[in-house]
Short mmCIF file of C-alpha atoms and ligand atoms in Angstrom, two decimals:
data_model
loop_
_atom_site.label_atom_id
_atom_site.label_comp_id
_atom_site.label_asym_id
_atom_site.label_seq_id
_atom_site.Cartn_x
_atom_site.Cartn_y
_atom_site.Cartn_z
CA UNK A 1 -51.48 26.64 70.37
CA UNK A 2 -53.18 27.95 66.88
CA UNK A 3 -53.39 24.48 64.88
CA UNK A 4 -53.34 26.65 61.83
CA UNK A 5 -49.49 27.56 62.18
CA UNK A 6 -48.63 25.02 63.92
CA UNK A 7 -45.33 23.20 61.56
CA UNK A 8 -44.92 26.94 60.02
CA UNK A 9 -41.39 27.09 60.99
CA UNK A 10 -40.16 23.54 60.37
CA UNK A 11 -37.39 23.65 57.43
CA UNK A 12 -36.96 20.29 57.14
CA UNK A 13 -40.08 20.04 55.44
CA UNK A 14 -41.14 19.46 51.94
CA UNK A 15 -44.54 18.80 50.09
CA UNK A 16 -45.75 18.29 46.77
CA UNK A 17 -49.19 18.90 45.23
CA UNK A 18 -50.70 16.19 42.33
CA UNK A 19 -53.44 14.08 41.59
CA UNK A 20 -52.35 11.22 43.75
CA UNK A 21 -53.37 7.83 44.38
CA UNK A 22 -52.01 4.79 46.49
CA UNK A 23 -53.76 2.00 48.81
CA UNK A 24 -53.01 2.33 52.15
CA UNK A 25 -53.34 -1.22 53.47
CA UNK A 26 -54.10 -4.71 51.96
CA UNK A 27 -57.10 -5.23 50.32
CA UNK A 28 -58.72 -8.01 47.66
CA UNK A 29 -60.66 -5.54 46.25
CA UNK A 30 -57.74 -3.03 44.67
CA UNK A 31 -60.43 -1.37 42.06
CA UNK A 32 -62.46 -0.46 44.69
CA UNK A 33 -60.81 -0.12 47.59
CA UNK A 34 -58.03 3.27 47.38
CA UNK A 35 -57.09 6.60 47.98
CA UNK A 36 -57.57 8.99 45.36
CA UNK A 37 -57.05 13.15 45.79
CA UNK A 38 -57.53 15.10 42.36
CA UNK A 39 -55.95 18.22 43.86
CA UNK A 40 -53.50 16.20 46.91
CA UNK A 41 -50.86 17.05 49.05
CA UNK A 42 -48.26 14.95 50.61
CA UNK A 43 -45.79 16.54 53.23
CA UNK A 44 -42.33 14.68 54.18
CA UNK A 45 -39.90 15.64 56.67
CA UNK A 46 -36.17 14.22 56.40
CA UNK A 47 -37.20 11.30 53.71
CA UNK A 48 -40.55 9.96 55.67
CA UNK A 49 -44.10 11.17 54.73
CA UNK A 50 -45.55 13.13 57.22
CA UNK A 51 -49.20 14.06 56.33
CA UNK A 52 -51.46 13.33 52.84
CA UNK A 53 -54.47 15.09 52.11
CA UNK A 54 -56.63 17.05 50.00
CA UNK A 55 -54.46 19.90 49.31
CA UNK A 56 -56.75 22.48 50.76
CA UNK A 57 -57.49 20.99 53.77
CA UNK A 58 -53.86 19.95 54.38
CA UNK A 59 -52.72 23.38 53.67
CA UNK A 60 -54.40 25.18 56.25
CA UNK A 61 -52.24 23.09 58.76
CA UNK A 62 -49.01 24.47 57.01
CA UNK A 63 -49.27 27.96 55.83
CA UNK A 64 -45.75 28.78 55.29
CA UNK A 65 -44.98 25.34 53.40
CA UNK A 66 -42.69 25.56 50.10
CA UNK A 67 -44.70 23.98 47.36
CA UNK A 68 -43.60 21.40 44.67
CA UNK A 69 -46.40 22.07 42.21
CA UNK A 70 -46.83 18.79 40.05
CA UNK A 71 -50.59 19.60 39.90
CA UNK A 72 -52.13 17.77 36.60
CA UNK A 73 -49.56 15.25 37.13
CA UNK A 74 -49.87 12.03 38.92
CA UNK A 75 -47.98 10.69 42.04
CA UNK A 76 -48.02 7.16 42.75
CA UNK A 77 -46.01 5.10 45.50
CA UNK A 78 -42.95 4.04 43.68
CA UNK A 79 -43.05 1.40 42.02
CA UNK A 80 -41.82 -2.32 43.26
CA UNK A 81 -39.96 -4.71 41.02
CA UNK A 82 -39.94 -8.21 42.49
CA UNK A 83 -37.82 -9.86 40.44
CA UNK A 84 -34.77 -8.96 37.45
CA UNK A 85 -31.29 -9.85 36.92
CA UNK A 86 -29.06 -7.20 37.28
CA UNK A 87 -26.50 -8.64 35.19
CA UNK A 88 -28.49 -9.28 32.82
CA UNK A 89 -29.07 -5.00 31.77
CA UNK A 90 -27.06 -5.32 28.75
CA UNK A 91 -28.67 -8.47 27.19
CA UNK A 92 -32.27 -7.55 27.15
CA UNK A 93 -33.89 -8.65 23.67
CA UNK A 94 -31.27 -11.21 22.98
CA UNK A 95 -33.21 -12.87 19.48
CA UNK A 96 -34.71 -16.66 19.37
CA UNK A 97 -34.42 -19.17 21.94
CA UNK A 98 -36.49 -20.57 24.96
CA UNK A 99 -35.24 -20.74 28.72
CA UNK A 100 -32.85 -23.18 28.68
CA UNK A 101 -30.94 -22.52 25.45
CA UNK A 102 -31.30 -18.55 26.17
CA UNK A 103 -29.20 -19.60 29.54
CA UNK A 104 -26.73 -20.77 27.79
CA UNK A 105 -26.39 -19.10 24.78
CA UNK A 106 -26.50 -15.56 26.31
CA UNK A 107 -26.67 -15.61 30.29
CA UNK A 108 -24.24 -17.57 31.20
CA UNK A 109 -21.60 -15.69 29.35
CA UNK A 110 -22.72 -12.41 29.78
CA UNK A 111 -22.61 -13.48 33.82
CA UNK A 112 -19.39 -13.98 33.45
CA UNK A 113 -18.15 -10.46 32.79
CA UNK A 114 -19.11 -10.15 36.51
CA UNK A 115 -16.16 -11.82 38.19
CA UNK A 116 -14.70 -8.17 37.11
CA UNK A 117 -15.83 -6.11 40.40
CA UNK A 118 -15.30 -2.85 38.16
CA UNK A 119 -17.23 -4.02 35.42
CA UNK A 120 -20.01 -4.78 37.89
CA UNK A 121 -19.20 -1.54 39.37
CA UNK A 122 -20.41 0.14 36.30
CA UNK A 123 -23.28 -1.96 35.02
CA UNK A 124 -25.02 -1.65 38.96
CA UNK A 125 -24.81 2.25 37.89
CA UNK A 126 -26.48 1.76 34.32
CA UNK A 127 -28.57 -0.86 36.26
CA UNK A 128 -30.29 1.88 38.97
CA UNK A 129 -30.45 4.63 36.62
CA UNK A 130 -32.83 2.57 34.51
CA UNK A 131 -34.72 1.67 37.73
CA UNK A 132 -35.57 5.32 38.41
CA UNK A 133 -35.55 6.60 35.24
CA UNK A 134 -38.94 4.06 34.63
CA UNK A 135 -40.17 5.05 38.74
CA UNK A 136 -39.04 2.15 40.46
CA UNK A 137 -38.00 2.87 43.51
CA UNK A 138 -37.15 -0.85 45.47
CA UNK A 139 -36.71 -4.24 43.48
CA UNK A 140 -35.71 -7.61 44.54
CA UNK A 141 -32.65 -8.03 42.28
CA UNK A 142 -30.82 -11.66 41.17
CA UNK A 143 -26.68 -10.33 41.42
CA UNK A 144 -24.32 -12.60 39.78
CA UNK A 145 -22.58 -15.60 41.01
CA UNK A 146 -19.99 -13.75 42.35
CA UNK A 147 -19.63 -12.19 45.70
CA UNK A 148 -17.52 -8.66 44.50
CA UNK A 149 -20.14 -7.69 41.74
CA UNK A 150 -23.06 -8.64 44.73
CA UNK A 151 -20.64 -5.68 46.70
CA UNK A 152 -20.62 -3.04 44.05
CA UNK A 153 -24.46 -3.43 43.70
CA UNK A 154 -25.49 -2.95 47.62
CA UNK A 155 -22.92 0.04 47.51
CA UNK A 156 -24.39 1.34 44.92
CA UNK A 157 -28.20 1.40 46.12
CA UNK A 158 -26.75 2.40 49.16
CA UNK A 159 -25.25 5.56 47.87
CA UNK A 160 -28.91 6.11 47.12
CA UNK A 161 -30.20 5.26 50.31
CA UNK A 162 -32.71 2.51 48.29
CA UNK A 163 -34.42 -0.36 49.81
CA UNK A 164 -32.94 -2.97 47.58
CA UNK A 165 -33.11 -6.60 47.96
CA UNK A 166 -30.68 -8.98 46.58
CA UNK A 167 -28.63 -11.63 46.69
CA UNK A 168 -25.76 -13.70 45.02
CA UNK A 169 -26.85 -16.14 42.74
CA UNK A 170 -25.92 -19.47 44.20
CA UNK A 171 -24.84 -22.87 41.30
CA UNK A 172 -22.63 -25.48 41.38
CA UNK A 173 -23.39 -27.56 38.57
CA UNK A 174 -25.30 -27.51 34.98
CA UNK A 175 -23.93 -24.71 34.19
CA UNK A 176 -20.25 -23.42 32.91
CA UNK A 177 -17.11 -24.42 35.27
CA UNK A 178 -16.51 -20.83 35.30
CA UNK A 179 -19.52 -19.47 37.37
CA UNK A 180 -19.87 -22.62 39.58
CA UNK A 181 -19.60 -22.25 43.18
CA UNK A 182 -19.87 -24.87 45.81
CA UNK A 183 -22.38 -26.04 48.75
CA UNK A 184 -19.99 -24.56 51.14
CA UNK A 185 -18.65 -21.49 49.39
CA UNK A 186 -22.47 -20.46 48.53
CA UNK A 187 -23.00 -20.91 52.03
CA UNK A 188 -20.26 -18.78 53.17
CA UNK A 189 -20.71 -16.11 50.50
CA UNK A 190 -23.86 -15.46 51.28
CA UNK A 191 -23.27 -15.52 55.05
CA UNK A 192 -20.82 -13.10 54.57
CA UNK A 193 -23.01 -11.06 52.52
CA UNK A 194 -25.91 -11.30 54.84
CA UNK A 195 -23.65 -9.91 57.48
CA UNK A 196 -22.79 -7.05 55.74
CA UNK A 197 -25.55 -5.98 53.73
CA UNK A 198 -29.06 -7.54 55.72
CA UNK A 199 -30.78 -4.45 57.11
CA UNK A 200 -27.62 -1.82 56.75
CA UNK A 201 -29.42 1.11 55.92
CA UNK A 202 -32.75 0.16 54.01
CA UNK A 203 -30.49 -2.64 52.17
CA UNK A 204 -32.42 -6.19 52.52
CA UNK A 205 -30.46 -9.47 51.85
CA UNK A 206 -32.37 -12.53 49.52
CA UNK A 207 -30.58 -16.19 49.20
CA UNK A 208 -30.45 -16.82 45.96
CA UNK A 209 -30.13 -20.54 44.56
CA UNK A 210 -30.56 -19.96 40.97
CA UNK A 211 -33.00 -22.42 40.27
CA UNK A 212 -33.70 -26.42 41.04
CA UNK A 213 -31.74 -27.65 38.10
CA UNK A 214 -28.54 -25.38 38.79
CA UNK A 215 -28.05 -26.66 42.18
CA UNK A 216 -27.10 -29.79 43.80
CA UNK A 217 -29.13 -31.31 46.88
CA UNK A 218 -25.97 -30.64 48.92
CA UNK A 219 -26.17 -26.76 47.75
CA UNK A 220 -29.90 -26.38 48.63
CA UNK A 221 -29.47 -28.38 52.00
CA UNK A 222 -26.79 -25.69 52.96
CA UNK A 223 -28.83 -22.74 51.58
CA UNK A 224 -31.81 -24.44 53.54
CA UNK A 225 -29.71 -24.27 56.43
CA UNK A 226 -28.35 -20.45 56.12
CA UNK A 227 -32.36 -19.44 56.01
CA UNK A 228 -33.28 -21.17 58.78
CA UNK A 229 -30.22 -19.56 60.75
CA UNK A 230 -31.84 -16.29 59.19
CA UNK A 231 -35.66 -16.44 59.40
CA UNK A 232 -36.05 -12.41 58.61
CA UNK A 233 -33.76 -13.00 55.09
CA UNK A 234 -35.48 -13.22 51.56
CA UNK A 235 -35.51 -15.90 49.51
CA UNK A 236 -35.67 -16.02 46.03
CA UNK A 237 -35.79 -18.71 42.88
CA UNK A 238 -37.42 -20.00 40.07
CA UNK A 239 -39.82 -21.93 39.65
CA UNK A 240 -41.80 -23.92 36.91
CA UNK A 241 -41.04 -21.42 33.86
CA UNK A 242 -40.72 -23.89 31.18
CA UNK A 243 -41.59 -27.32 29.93
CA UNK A 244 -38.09 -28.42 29.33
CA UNK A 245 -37.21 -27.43 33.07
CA UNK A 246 -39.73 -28.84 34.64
CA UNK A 247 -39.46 -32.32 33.06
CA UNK A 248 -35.27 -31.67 33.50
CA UNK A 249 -36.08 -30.94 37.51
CA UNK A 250 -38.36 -34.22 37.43
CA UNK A 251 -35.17 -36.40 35.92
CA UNK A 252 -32.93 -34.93 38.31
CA UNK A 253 -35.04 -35.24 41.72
CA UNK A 254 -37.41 -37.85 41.10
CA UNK A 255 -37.54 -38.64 44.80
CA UNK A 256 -39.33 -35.19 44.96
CA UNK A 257 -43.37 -35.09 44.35
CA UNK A 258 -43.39 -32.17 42.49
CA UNK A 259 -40.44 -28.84 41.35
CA UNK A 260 -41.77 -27.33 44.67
CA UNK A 261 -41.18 -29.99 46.70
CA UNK A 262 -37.93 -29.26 45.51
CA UNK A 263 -37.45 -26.34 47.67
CA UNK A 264 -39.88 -26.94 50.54
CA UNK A 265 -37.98 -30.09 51.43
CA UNK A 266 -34.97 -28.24 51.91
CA UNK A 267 -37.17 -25.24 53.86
CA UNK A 268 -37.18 -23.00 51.24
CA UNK A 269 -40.51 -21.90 50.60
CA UNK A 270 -42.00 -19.68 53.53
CA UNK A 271 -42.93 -16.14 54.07
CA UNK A 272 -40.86 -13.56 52.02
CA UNK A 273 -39.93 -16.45 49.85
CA UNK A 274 -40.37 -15.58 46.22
CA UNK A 275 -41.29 -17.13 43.08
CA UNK A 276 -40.19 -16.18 39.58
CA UNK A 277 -42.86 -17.47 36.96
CA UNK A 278 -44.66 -20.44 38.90
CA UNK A 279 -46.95 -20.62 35.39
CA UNK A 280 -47.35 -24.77 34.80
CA UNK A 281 -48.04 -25.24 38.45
CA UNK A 282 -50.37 -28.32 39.37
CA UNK A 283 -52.85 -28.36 42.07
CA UNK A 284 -50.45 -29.57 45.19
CA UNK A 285 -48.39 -26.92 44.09
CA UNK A 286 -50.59 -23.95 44.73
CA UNK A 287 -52.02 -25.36 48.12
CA UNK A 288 -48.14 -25.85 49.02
CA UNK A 289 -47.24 -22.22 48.54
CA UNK A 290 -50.60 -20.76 49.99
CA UNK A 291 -50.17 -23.17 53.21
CA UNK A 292 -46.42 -21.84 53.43
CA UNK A 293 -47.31 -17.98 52.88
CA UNK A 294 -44.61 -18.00 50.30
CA UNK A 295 -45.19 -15.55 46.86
CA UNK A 296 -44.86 -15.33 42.94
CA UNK A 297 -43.29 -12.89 40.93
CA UNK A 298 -45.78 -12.72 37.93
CA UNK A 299 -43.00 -11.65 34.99
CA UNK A 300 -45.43 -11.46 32.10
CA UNK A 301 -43.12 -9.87 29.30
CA UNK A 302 -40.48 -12.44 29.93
CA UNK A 303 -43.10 -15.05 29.73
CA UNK A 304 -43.83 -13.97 26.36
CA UNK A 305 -40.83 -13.56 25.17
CA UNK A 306 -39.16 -16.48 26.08
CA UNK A 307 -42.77 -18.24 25.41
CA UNK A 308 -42.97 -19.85 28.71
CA UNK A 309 -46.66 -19.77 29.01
CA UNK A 310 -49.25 -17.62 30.58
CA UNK A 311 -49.25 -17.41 34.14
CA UNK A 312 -53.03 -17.86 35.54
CA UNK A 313 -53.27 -14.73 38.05
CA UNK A 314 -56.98 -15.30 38.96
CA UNK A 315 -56.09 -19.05 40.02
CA UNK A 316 -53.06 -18.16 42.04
CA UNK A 317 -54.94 -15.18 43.86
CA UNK A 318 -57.91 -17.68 44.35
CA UNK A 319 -55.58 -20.08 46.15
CA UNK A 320 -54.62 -16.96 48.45
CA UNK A 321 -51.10 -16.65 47.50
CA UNK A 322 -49.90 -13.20 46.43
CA UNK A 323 -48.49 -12.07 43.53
CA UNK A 324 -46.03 -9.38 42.63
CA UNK A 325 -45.50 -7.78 39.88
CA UNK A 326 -41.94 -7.96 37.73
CA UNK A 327 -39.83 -6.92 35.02
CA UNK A 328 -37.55 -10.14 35.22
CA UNK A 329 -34.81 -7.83 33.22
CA UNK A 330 -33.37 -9.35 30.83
CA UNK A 331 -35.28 -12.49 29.84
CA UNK A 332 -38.03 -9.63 29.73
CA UNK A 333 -37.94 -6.92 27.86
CA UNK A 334 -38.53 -3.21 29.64
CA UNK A 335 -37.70 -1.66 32.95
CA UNK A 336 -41.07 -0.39 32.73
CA UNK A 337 -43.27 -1.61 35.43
CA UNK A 338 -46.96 0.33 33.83
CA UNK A 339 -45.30 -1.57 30.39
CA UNK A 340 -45.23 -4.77 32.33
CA UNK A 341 -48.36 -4.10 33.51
CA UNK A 342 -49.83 -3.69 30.53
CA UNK A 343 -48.03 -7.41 28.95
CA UNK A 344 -50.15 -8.53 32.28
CA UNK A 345 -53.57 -7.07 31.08
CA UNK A 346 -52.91 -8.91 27.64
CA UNK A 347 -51.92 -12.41 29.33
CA UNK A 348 -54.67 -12.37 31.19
CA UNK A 349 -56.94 -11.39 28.22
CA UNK A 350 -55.51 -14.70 26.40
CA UNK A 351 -56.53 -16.42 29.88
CA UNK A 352 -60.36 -14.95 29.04
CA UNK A 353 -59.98 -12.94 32.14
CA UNK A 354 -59.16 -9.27 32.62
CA UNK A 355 -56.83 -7.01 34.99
CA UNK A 356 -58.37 -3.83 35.92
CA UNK A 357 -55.54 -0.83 36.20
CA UNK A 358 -55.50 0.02 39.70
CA UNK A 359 -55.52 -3.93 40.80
CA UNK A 360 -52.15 -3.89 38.08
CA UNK A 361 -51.27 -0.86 40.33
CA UNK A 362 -51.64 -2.67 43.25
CA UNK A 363 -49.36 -5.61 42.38
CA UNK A 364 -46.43 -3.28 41.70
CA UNK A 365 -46.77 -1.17 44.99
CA UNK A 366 -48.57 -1.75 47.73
CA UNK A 367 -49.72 -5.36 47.55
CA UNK A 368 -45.48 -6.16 46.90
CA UNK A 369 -44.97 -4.33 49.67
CA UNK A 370 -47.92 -6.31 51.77
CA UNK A 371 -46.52 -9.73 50.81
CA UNK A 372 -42.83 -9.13 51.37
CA UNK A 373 -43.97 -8.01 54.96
CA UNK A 374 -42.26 -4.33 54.04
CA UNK A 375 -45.63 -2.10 53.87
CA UNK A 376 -44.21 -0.15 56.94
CA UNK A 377 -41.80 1.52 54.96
CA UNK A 378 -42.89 1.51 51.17
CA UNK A 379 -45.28 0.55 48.63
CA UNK A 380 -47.85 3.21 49.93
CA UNK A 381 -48.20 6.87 50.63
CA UNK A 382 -49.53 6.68 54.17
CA UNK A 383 -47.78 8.94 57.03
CA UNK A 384 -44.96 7.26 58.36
CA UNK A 385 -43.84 5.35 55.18
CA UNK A 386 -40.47 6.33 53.69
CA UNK A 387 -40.72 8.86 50.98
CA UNK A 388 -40.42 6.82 47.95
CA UNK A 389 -42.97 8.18 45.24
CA UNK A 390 -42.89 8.83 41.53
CA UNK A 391 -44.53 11.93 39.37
CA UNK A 392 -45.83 10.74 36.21
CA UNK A 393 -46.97 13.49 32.93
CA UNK A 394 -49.52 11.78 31.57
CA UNK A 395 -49.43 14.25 28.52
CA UNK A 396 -45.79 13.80 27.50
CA UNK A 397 -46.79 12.99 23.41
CA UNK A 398 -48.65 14.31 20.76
CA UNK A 399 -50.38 11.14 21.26
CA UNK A 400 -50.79 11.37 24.87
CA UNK A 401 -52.22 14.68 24.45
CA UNK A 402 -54.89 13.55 21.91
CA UNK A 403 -56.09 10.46 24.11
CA UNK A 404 -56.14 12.55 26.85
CA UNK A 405 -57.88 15.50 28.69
CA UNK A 406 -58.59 17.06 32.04
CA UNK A 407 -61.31 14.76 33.09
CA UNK A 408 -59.88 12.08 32.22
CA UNK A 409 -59.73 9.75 34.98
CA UNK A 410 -56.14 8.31 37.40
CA UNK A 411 -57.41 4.44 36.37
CA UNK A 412 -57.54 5.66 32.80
CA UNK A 413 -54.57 7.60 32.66
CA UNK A 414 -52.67 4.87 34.63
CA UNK A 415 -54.16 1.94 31.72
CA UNK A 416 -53.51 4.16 28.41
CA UNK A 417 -50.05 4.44 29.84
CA UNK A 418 -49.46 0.86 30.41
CA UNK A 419 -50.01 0.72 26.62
CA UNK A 420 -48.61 3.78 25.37
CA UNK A 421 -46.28 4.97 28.64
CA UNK A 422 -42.40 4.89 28.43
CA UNK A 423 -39.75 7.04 30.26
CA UNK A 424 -40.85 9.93 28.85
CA UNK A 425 -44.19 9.79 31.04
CA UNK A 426 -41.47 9.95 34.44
CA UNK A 427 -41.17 13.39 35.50
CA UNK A 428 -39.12 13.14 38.32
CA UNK A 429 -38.76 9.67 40.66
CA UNK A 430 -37.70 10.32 44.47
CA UNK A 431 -36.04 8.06 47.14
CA UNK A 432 -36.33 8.79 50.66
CA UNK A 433 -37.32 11.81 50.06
CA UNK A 434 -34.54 13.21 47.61
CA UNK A 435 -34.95 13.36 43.77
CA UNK A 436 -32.53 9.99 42.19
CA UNK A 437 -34.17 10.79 38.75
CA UNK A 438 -35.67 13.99 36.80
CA UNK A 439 -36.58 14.27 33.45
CA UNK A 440 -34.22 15.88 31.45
CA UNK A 441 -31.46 15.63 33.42
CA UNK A 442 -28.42 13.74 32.47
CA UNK A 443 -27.76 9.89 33.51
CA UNK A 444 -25.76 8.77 36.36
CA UNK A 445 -23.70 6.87 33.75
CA UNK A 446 -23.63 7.84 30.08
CA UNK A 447 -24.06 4.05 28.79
CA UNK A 448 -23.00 4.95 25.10
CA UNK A 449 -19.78 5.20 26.86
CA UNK A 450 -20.15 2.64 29.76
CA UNK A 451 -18.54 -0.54 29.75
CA UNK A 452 -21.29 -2.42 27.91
CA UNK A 453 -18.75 -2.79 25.15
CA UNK A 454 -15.69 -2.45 27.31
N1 GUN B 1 -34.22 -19.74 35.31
C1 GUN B 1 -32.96 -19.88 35.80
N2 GUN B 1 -32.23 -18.77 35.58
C2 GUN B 1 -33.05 -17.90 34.94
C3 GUN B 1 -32.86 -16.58 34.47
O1 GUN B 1 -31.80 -15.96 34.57
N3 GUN B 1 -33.94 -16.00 33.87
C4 GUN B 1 -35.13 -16.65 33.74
N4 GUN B 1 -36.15 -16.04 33.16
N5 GUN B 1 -35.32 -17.91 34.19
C5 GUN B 1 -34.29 -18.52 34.79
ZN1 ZN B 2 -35.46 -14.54 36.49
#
């Protein structure tokens, strides 16, 4: 057979030519340790990659191949969100209060608009379409407390055949009588839930107790339960955010060494358990979620502005634990993951330490991917991985255009737009293969006439 024609006649295939740049396995060393092509090509076939390259040795292999030319532009993995609310879309940048009042002030009753399935229905539309309109292609999403609006969100990623992980939120006390479930209906709901979302399609199921001070013992002995009956399911929580919570958690479990023990005596902290904030952790803590391969989701613009604290990256990475990258919509304040990225660099620069682009880069694609055991299927551009990737413009400004120019380099581009990037930098964001956002184009929903006054 001539290797040179050798796919010429294959229609299901598609490629698409940019500067691209992903890691394609786990490494410590993120700034040194990835794949860069100035002039790439990546070929997919029915929503998997197929082949990446340098586009001139690639070519060769596939002389008849249609095109996309995004040359200039950059294509990254897409990006990986590891923790956000999604009920919370319509109440980002809600003015003035720390965690606990900010629950109650503005979460809880904005949660409560959810026990309206059509209502949910509509914001898990507004919800996505921010998702790719800012590149993120997979996120591990906090639903509501109620089961219907949990529903309307896995039907709605599954129109767009996304990997999406999430779960209903699970409470039963210290919070208002009307989002309180109990140990037994948490339990059931998210049995059910887990039976009809966990692996259908790319979908992913994560129990959800809220947090510590939101659930009884009885509630997180049951939930304990459900993930042991479950070992492949997520898990996801909060953890050690605030001052006031952790000395609440203290009061209300003082037979419990520490807020983790919290969890890990009910056998919630293991692998693909995650951990939203984890930022006034003491030493026990650390060694507990290192020993128990369990992960944080480092949320640095909701630790601002909610001023939590700043979350010590080098100290959790030094313990071994991994850290993911999040949005933690809407106690923070973008969909953005480069923005987010960029709040990181400057919390770490108040921590007198520094985070270089690509390791940001890493945290929000493959090294997600890596610690949520899912780096078969995203989080990385290798051959075999589903076709979830993002084209970024670095020039989209006059601004852009001034601080940039041809030889400027990915780690450059990818830093100046942590700082400066918005949607505007997204050219086009694709899942599985097929296009979910392009620039230019009109929303899914138009949200000036969505239900977020309805
Ligand atoms: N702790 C418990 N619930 C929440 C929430 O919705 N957002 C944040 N940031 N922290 C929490
Ligand atoms: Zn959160």
């Amino acid at each position: 057979m001539n290797p040179s024609n050798k796919h010429s006649h294959d229609s299901n295939l598609c490629s698409y030519r940019a500067r691209i740049l992903h890691f394609s396995h786990a490494t410590a060393t993120p700034a040194q340790d990835y794949v860069y092509y100035d002039d790439g090509l990546m070929v997919t076939r029915n929503g998997k990659i197929v082949a990446l390259d340098d586009y001139k040795t690639l070519i060769n292999q596939y002389p008849n191949l249609a095109v996309q030319d995004y040359s200039g532009k950059l294509l990254l993995p897409g990006f990986i969100d590891s923790h956000m609310h999604f009920p919370q879309t319509e109440m980002l940048a809600s003015y003035g209060e720390q965690l606990l009042d900010w629950l109650t002030n503005y979460t809880f009753p904005v949660e409560n608009k959810f026990a309206d399935s059509h209502y949910a229905a509509t914001i898990a539309e507004i919800f996505l379409a921010q998702l790719f309109r800012h590149g993120t292609t997979s996120a591990m999403v906090y639903s509501s407390v109620h089961k219907g609006a949990t529903h309307c969100l896995f039907s709605a990623a599954k129109r767009y055949n996304m990997l999406l992980m999430a779960g209903k939120v699970c409470m039963d006390r210290h919070c208002p009588p009307y989002l309180q479930d109990t140990p037994q209906s948490a339990q059931q709901d998210s049995a059910d839930l887990i039976k009809t979302w966990h692996n259908h399609g790319r979908l992913k199921y994560v129990i959800t107790p809220r947090f510590a001070p939101t659930s009884s013992e009885a509630q997180l002995a049951m939930l304990g339960e459900l993930a042991q009956d479950n070992p492949n399911v997520f898990i996801q929580t909060h953890l050690s955010e605030n001052h006031h919570e952790i000395a609440w958690v203290k009061s209300l479990y003082p037979q419990r060494s520490h807020y983790l023990d919290v969890y890990d005596h009910y056998g919630l902290v293991r692998p693909g358990a995650v951990f939203g904030h984890a930022i006034h952790l003491q030493e026990d803590e650390w060694q507990c979620l290192a020993q128990r391969g369990a992960s944080i989701a480092f949320c640095p613009t909701s630790n601002l502005f909610l001023g939590s604290g700043l979350f010590d990256l080098n100290l959790a990475e030094s313990h071994g634990i991994p850290v993911l990258l999040a949005t933690d919509v809407g106690g923070g304040t973008s969909f953005n993951m480069l923005r987010t990225m960029g709040e990181a660099y400057k919390v770490c620069q108040l921590r007198g330490g520094q985070l270089h682009p690509l390791h940001g880069l890493y945290l929000m694609t493959q090294g997600s991917a890596v610690a949520l055991g899912l780096d078969e299927q995203i989080g990385n551009l290798n051959p075999g991985s589903d076709a979830d990737f993002v084209i970024l413009d670095p020039y989209f400004d006059e601004l852009t255009q001034l601080r940039f120019t041809p030889d400027s380099e990915a780690q450059d581009i990818l830093f100046a737009l942590s700082m400066l990037g918005d949607d505007r930098a997204t050219v086009a964001t694709y899942i599985a293969g097929t296009a979910v956002y392009t620039r230019g184009s009109q929303p899914v929903v138009n949200a000036t006439q969505g239900a977020v006054n309805a």
